[in-house]
C-alpha angles and dihedrals in degrees: 000000000000119000119221111211115215111194134213099000086167133023121258119206100167145037094243095051086052090053093048103046112084113185119233128237119219130167097338095321125106127186114226135172130227108179137170116203111194126210121348150247145219092274096044095098091042090048094045090052095050092052089049089056100043096044095046092054090050087052096048086055089057092251099124149329120266133185134171107199119204092172141350122240114265111198134045122214113237094251090051096048094055086054098056091043089057091048089048086052091049088048091056093047089053088057088252091295101112133044115191115187135141093284098049099043110125090012108094092175092055094046090056095047092048094047089053095046093054092047086056095047087044087060091047093051088045088061088061097036104057115207086012107204124222094249092052090053088046093053093043093048088049093055092042091053097041090051089048087053090050088054096043116019116114091013106154097214115076113242116243137154097273099043115123112236120181121185122172113190125195127227099335111199113174138071097234091049091051097049089046087059093049086049086061092056086055089061094046107275129136109223129195123190112203099202098184098152102041140325117273110263102232129134117274099253090064095039085059088065088076132047116241128214134164126238102173149300120337109257147126098283105180119231123181111237117260115244112209123224114230111220101214097194096149141006094274090088097049095090100036111141117236091196113137089243097052122126094232113029106045087139126061106274115235112257105240094243085071085078090060102039119111121234117234096224106052092201085073087069093060126099147149124244104212130177126195109217113230111249136150128232135154131194112322118248113273086234092064122089129197117235096237142077086241124093110241097219098057131102126247136220124225118181097187113185097136114096112198128187101266098160107124145143113264110225125192090238108043105180104000115141119267115250139162116277088228102093089218095050087043094057092048092050091053108078140157110263124218122245088257096053086043089053089060092063085069086092089072092052119077138199112236120207113197116214133194126217090279094049099252116145110248098185146321131253140162135242146197125231099232098163136032092229093073100274115150128192117217136147120283090230087061098057108025093094100043128110092192137349135227110208122203123201123194117261091010120112095197120092111222109217117198137160094188115121101178102179139000141180115190094189093054089036090231134132139166125215131182137220131185102260138090109250142195108234127212116238116254115228105247097203099266085162133359119266117257136206109255095032112139117243137174126224121211121184141108107272112193086355092299095142121235096351111180121209126167130214142139136269099262098184149322115254137183105221109191095335092315124113111233135174117235114214138170102216103118121256136173140185110308092041093094110116090024126125129270102201130189120219092276093059097252124140108252100168142349115242112245118153147354138201112257092201092057136059117248093345098143130163134216137189102243128241095254095057087044090054094051093048094047101052111137099019101100 
């Protein structure tokens, strides 16, 4: 199976946002990021240290691979050079399809993915080196594969198509280094280039491979060097050289006591473990409309500098309604609500104003409270263009501003944002009985900005829209309802309003509860 890599689905405007966003993998397609942040600002050092601590902790718990690179190694030793020459020759024999080096041994899929990525990078380099000779290509490939081992070798987690890899590179100035970091994105890594002193001087065609955003002015923004933690899970690491010319340890290795040291700011210990469910979707039908003023296929900007306490116990049933453990009592306690009672649940449904960098309102959507610690579920197409968001809650005069997009899945059209407030989450239906056509439902959202409007209808069908399961229902919704709740008569969320058909009457669509339950695991 060959993986397709889709670059820069959302805009990234900060180091912390880069660390938090983990691109999804669906049906052979993975979202990756290749970002250039230009200049710096006063919070840069603090943000980088926060990211170092957060991602290092996740790496030690085998959740991802993290590297922050001050400089790539310069010189190969003779024995190492001979090894990579042989790797190059074997790659040529395989018709440039398989690259077997230290990092890809015993991992056929990785070897094939790297082999194709190296071939793509060679084509990019050949555009710069007209009439590129065999020796130039060989030296270039040797350097690319050597640096790949520098990143991946002795990593204790086996590479696969869904593993999370984060690389931050500082002040990249050479074309070959730039192409190497692009190579990493072709094997599934997210790469952030911190160009604090100046932007890289390369042709426009190559620059377009990465997404450019500005942090601030160019200057000598001081960043401490990052020290790697060596994960010693077997005897293979005992004799690793720490010489500056070593393939594996070009940077200083973390001391073992770093694993035990306390971090002064305890907020840095907090993290969210998120899982993006696999699903498939192609392009939506042209007859389908999004219920928002925001175009679906645009990028978004998230300048995440605020750190909230997100450490929590993951429960298997985050937002299910509390019922008695006795089945008879449980059945009695679960009874249908009146429309008046269902209307009271609007206090757990929010209106979301989406703003651009200048503060202008781009559009309005809705959201559902799903976790007490400030977590709000909405549609990806609601948030994917915003620089920040203003969240309004019923019977609360305060407007909660946030720029935290904690998790998203563009295929499922779901996203989670967070505000600094304790919330009252709605219960999500757990599939006690299958939904049926003709079943009564209530929709709550903010159509056309009319805060928490309530409408009723029935489930009119179950559809597959571009390979994604959706609920079709008749409760009227309009632009601004996206992200709102579709409730059963027990007050449980059975779907999240997402789209409608302009050419039809009351043909509206919702992401179903089973997709929601998968997506929100860990946000209770």
